[in-house]
Amino acid sequence: MVTPSFVAVEDQDAVTELLRAQLDGLPARSPIYADLFAEHGVTPSTFASLDDLPKLPFTTKQMLRDSQAAAPPLGRHAAVDMTEVIRVHASTGTTGKPSWVGVTRRDAAAWTDMVTRAFRTMGASREDVVLHAAGLTLFVGGLPIRDAFERIGATFLPIGTGASEKAVLALETLGVTALHSTPSYARYLAEYLRARGRDPKEFGLRKIFVGGEPGGGEPAFRQLVEQEWGAPVTEGLGNADMAPVLFGEVPGSPGMRFTGGRHVVVELIDPESGEPVAAEPGATGELVYTSVDRECCPLVRFRTGDRVVVNGLADDGAPLIRCYGRTDDMLIVLGVNVFPSAIRDVIQALHPRTTGAMQILLAEDGPRVEPPLRVEAEWGEQPGDRDELVRELEGLIRSRLSVRAAVTLVPPGSIERSEAKTRLTRRTS
């Protein structure tokens, strides 16, 4: 079967039946799939079991953008009337233009089920007081996260972004046990505290939940955050167009396991050929999602662009994954694929000689970049000989990532920090 390792054995028959029922009515409800199925010569009856998923066409993010441009507000893939939609979220891609995501009452309940399961997997409990330092507006990592923590019974502190002073006040007065944020903000808040003469460890955090961007699984980045706060990091992974959190990391495990239950089917594919990849230890590929019981925006074989590696298997055989980058972020240097997050991990590995902050400087938009890859990195509190540090960084990047880099060191604090997602590349012209 295509997906036995992501769909629990006991759920496979139920998932197959639910998906078959969804596909049966999909062309009539969603014009984009009436056209797409006809274009590829398939019908809902093409799908009889999970083995048949690869027979169905992919859906891409650009298709969704085009769909909404052609039929605003929610697009030709929205399968219900706007009167059935109780909430709208948005995702932003490389264009920066929002892509609207409608949610019905049943969709919202399914999201809460999935996100609750993910955070319980990551170690959240009703005893937690959670400082939520992520967006609370259109971002899917906001209100749906609140719903999940309320389902768990934890105390939820909706600080949001751009409010670090309030975050510190909450840490000082409300007995905060857990932080939920992007990986960038977990690091940013620690630096914010140290700049004001405070040690992050003094606040006694016991858990740090991160998501929303790659980074939480980078070994050097994670080590730095855990050292700063004296608390373990666990990460989750989701997608604005499918569900806020679909994977969650069991504390102490080598990766995240699928926590979407019967609501989503996950495939791992080769990003170049589109062929299925067995989710076995050591395998790499792109995640593809199919919604099983979605009302408003049911997607079939949606290519997420998330590149993952299978780090191992849980005791029940479930794959444990790490996300190491996104297709949208990938750079190509003389035919070698390079993810900015991998460059960051090399630089952070030399902390405290570096601060870990870095940016890749691009003369023009990628993905193709002429060597050497220009990298700007901050020296740290104990840089030693800076010329030697540059040579070591360039050597590590070349040996580990097979690309030639030209590293420039800049003083600590020179590279802009972000309270939201951190951009690891910068156009210079």
mmCIF file of N, CA and C in Angstrom, residues 5-6 121 235 237 247-259 268 279-284 287 308-323:
data_model
loop_
_atom_site.group_PDB
_atom_site.id
_atom_site.type_symbol
_atom_site.label_atom_id
_atom_site.label_comp_id
_atom_site.label_asym_id
_atom_site.label_seq_id
_atom_site.Cartn_x
_atom_site.Cartn_y
_atom_site.Cartn_z
ATOM 1 N N SER A 5 2.326 3.292 6.495
ATOM 2 C CA SER A 5 3.125 3.740 7.623
ATOM 3 C C SER A 5 2.622 5.048 8.204
ATOM 4 N N PHE A 6 1.847 5.837 7.442
ATOM 5 C CA PHE A 6 1.297 7.077 7.981
ATOM 6 C C PHE A 6 -0.131 6.887 8.490
ATOM 7 N N THR A 121 0.695 14.883 21.955
ATOM 8 C CA THR A 121 1.873 14.100 21.580
ATOM 9 C C THR A 121 3.141 14.841 21.960
ATOM 10 N N GLU A 235 8.625 19.852 18.494
ATOM 11 C CA GLU A 235 8.104 20.619 17.364
ATOM 12 C C GLU A 235 6.911 19.940 16.712
ATOM 13 N N LEU A 237 4.365 20.183 12.957
ATOM 14 C CA LEU A 237 4.400 20.558 11.549
ATOM 15 C C LEU A 237 2.991 20.528 10.986
ATOM 16 N N PHE A 247 1.616 16.871 12.434
ATOM 17 C CA PHE A 247 2.672 16.033 12.989
ATOM 18 C C PHE A 247 3.087 16.623 14.328
ATOM 19 N N GLY A 248 3.383 15.753 15.299
ATOM 20 C CA GLY A 248 3.862 16.196 16.595
ATOM 21 C C GLY A 248 4.972 15.276 17.079
ATOM 22 N N GLU A 249 5.894 15.859 17.813
ATOM 23 C CA GLU A 249 7.069 15.123 18.277
ATOM 24 C C GLU A 249 6.877 14.600 19.703
ATOM 25 N N VAL A 250 7.030 13.319 19.878
ATOM 26 C CA VAL A 250 7.043 12.748 21.226
ATOM 27 C C VAL A 250 8.339 13.191 21.901
ATOM 28 N N PRO A 251 8.283 13.776 23.107
ATOM 29 C CA PRO A 251 9.516 14.208 23.770
ATOM 30 C C PRO A 251 10.546 13.079 23.835
ATOM 31 N N GLY A 252 11.766 13.396 23.440
ATOM 32 C CA GLY A 252 12.848 12.425 23.493
ATOM 33 C C GLY A 252 12.966 11.539 22.263
ATOM 34 N N SER A 253 12.061 11.688 21.294
ATOM 35 C CA SER A 253 12.115 10.852 20.095
ATOM 36 C C SER A 253 12.918 11.567 19.010
ATOM 37 N N PRO A 254 13.320 10.863 17.954
ATOM 38 C CA PRO A 254 14.135 11.492 16.916
ATOM 39 C C PRO A 254 13.348 12.239 15.847
ATOM 40 N N GLY A 255 12.029 12.398 16.041
ATOM 41 C CA GLY A 255 11.276 13.106 15.024
ATOM 42 C C GLY A 255 9.801 13.207 15.352
ATOM 43 N N MET A 256 9.043 13.760 14.408
ATOM 44 C CA MET A 256 7.605 13.967 14.562
ATOM 45 C C MET A 256 6.831 12.817 13.925
ATOM 46 N N ARG A 257 5.747 12.417 14.566
ATOM 47 C CA ARG A 257 4.885 11.388 14.010
ATOM 48 C C ARG A 257 3.586 12.017 13.545
ATOM 49 N N PHE A 258 2.925 11.358 12.599
ATOM 50 C CA PHE A 258 1.668 11.846 12.059
ATOM 51 C C PHE A 258 0.590 11.785 13.130
ATOM 52 N N THR A 259 -0.122 12.901 13.318
ATOM 53 C CA THR A 259 -1.161 12.974 14.348
ATOM 54 C C THR A 259 -2.505 13.408 13.758
ATOM 55 N N LEU A 268 4.571 10.309 0.904
ATOM 56 C CA LEU A 268 5.921 10.815 0.708
ATOM 57 C C LEU A 268 6.284 10.544 -0.746
ATOM 58 N N ALA A 279 8.197 5.332 3.256
ATOM 59 C CA ALA A 279 8.591 6.106 4.435
ATOM 60 C C ALA A 279 9.395 5.233 5.392
ATOM 61 N N GLU A 280 10.596 4.899 4.968
ATOM 62 C CA GLU A 280 11.498 4.051 5.745
ATOM 63 C C GLU A 280 12.640 4.889 6.291
ATOM 64 N N PRO A 281 13.291 4.439 7.373
ATOM 65 C CA PRO A 281 14.398 5.218 7.940
ATOM 66 C C PRO A 281 15.433 5.579 6.882
ATOM 67 N N GLY A 282 15.797 6.869 6.868
ATOM 68 C CA GLY A 282 16.763 7.369 5.909
ATOM 69 C C GLY A 282 16.158 7.934 4.645
ATOM 70 N N ALA A 283 14.880 7.652 4.385
ATOM 71 C CA ALA A 283 14.231 8.151 3.171
ATOM 72 C C ALA A 283 14.008 9.654 3.263
ATOM 73 N N THR A 284 14.097 10.325 2.123
ATOM 74 C CA THR A 284 13.782 11.741 2.046
ATOM 75 C C THR A 284 12.742 11.957 0.959
ATOM 76 N N LEU A 287 6.272 15.976 1.344
ATOM 77 C CA LEU A 287 4.987 15.563 1.892
ATOM 78 C C LEU A 287 3.843 15.994 0.970
ATOM 79 N N VAL A 308 11.268 16.483 3.826
ATOM 80 C CA VAL A 308 11.474 15.823 5.114
ATOM 81 C C VAL A 308 12.396 14.631 4.958
ATOM 82 N N VAL A 309 12.950 14.227 6.086
ATOM 83 C CA VAL A 309 13.737 13.007 6.170
ATOM 84 C C VAL A 309 13.111 12.130 7.239
ATOM 85 N N VAL A 310 13.056 10.824 6.992
ATOM 86 C CA VAL A 310 12.549 9.875 7.991
ATOM 87 C C VAL A 310 13.718 9.494 8.893
ATOM 88 N N ASN A 311 13.653 9.933 10.138
ATOM 89 C CA ASN A 311 14.760 9.730 11.077
ATOM 90 C C ASN A 311 14.697 8.400 11.803
ATOM 91 N N GLY A 312 13.570 7.723 11.745
ATOM 92 C CA GLY A 312 13.419 6.457 12.446
ATOM 93 C C GLY A 312 11.957 6.072 12.512
ATOM 94 N N LEU A 313 11.676 5.037 13.287
ATOM 95 C CA LEU A 313 10.315 4.554 13.456
ATOM 96 C C LEU A 313 9.958 4.507 14.930
ATOM 97 N N ALA A 314 8.705 4.837 15.241
ATOM 98 C CA ALA A 314 8.202 4.691 16.601
ATOM 99 C C ALA A 314 8.006 3.206 16.905
ATOM 100 N N ASP A 315 7.710 2.887 18.158
ATOM 101 C CA ASP A 315 7.536 1.488 18.559
ATOM 102 C C ASP A 315 6.437 0.794 17.767
ATOM 103 N N ASP A 316 5.428 1.563 17.329
ATOM 104 C CA ASP A 316 4.327 0.965 16.562
ATOM 105 C C ASP A 316 4.584 1.006 15.057
ATOM 106 N N GLY A 317 5.802 1.398 14.661
ATOM 107 C CA GLY A 317 6.153 1.425 13.246
ATOM 108 C C GLY A 317 5.888 2.724 12.531
ATOM 109 N N ALA A 318 5.334 3.732 13.231
ATOM 110 C CA ALA A 318 5.044 5.011 12.592
ATOM 111 C C ALA A 318 6.342 5.742 12.254
ATOM 112 N N PRO A 319 6.448 6.331 11.056
ATOM 113 C CA PRO A 319 7.659 7.079 10.703
ATOM 114 C C PRO A 319 7.808 8.320 11.572
ATOM 115 N N LEU A 320 9.037 8.637 11.909
ATOM 116 C CA LEU A 320 9.360 9.841 12.671
ATOM 117 C C LEU A 320 10.180 10.745 11.755
ATOM 118 N N ILE A 321 9.644 11.930 11.462
ATOM 119 C CA ILE A 321 10.228 12.772 10.428
ATOM 120 C C ILE A 321 10.786 14.076 10.994
ATOM 121 N N ARG A 322 11.691 14.678 10.231
ATOM 122 C CA ARG A 322 12.128 16.050 10.451
ATOM 123 C C ARG A 322 11.975 16.796 9.126
ATOM 124 N N CYS A 323 11.526 18.038 9.194
ATOM 125 C CA CYS A 323 11.457 18.890 8.016
ATOM 126 C C CYS A 323 12.745 19.696 7.937
#
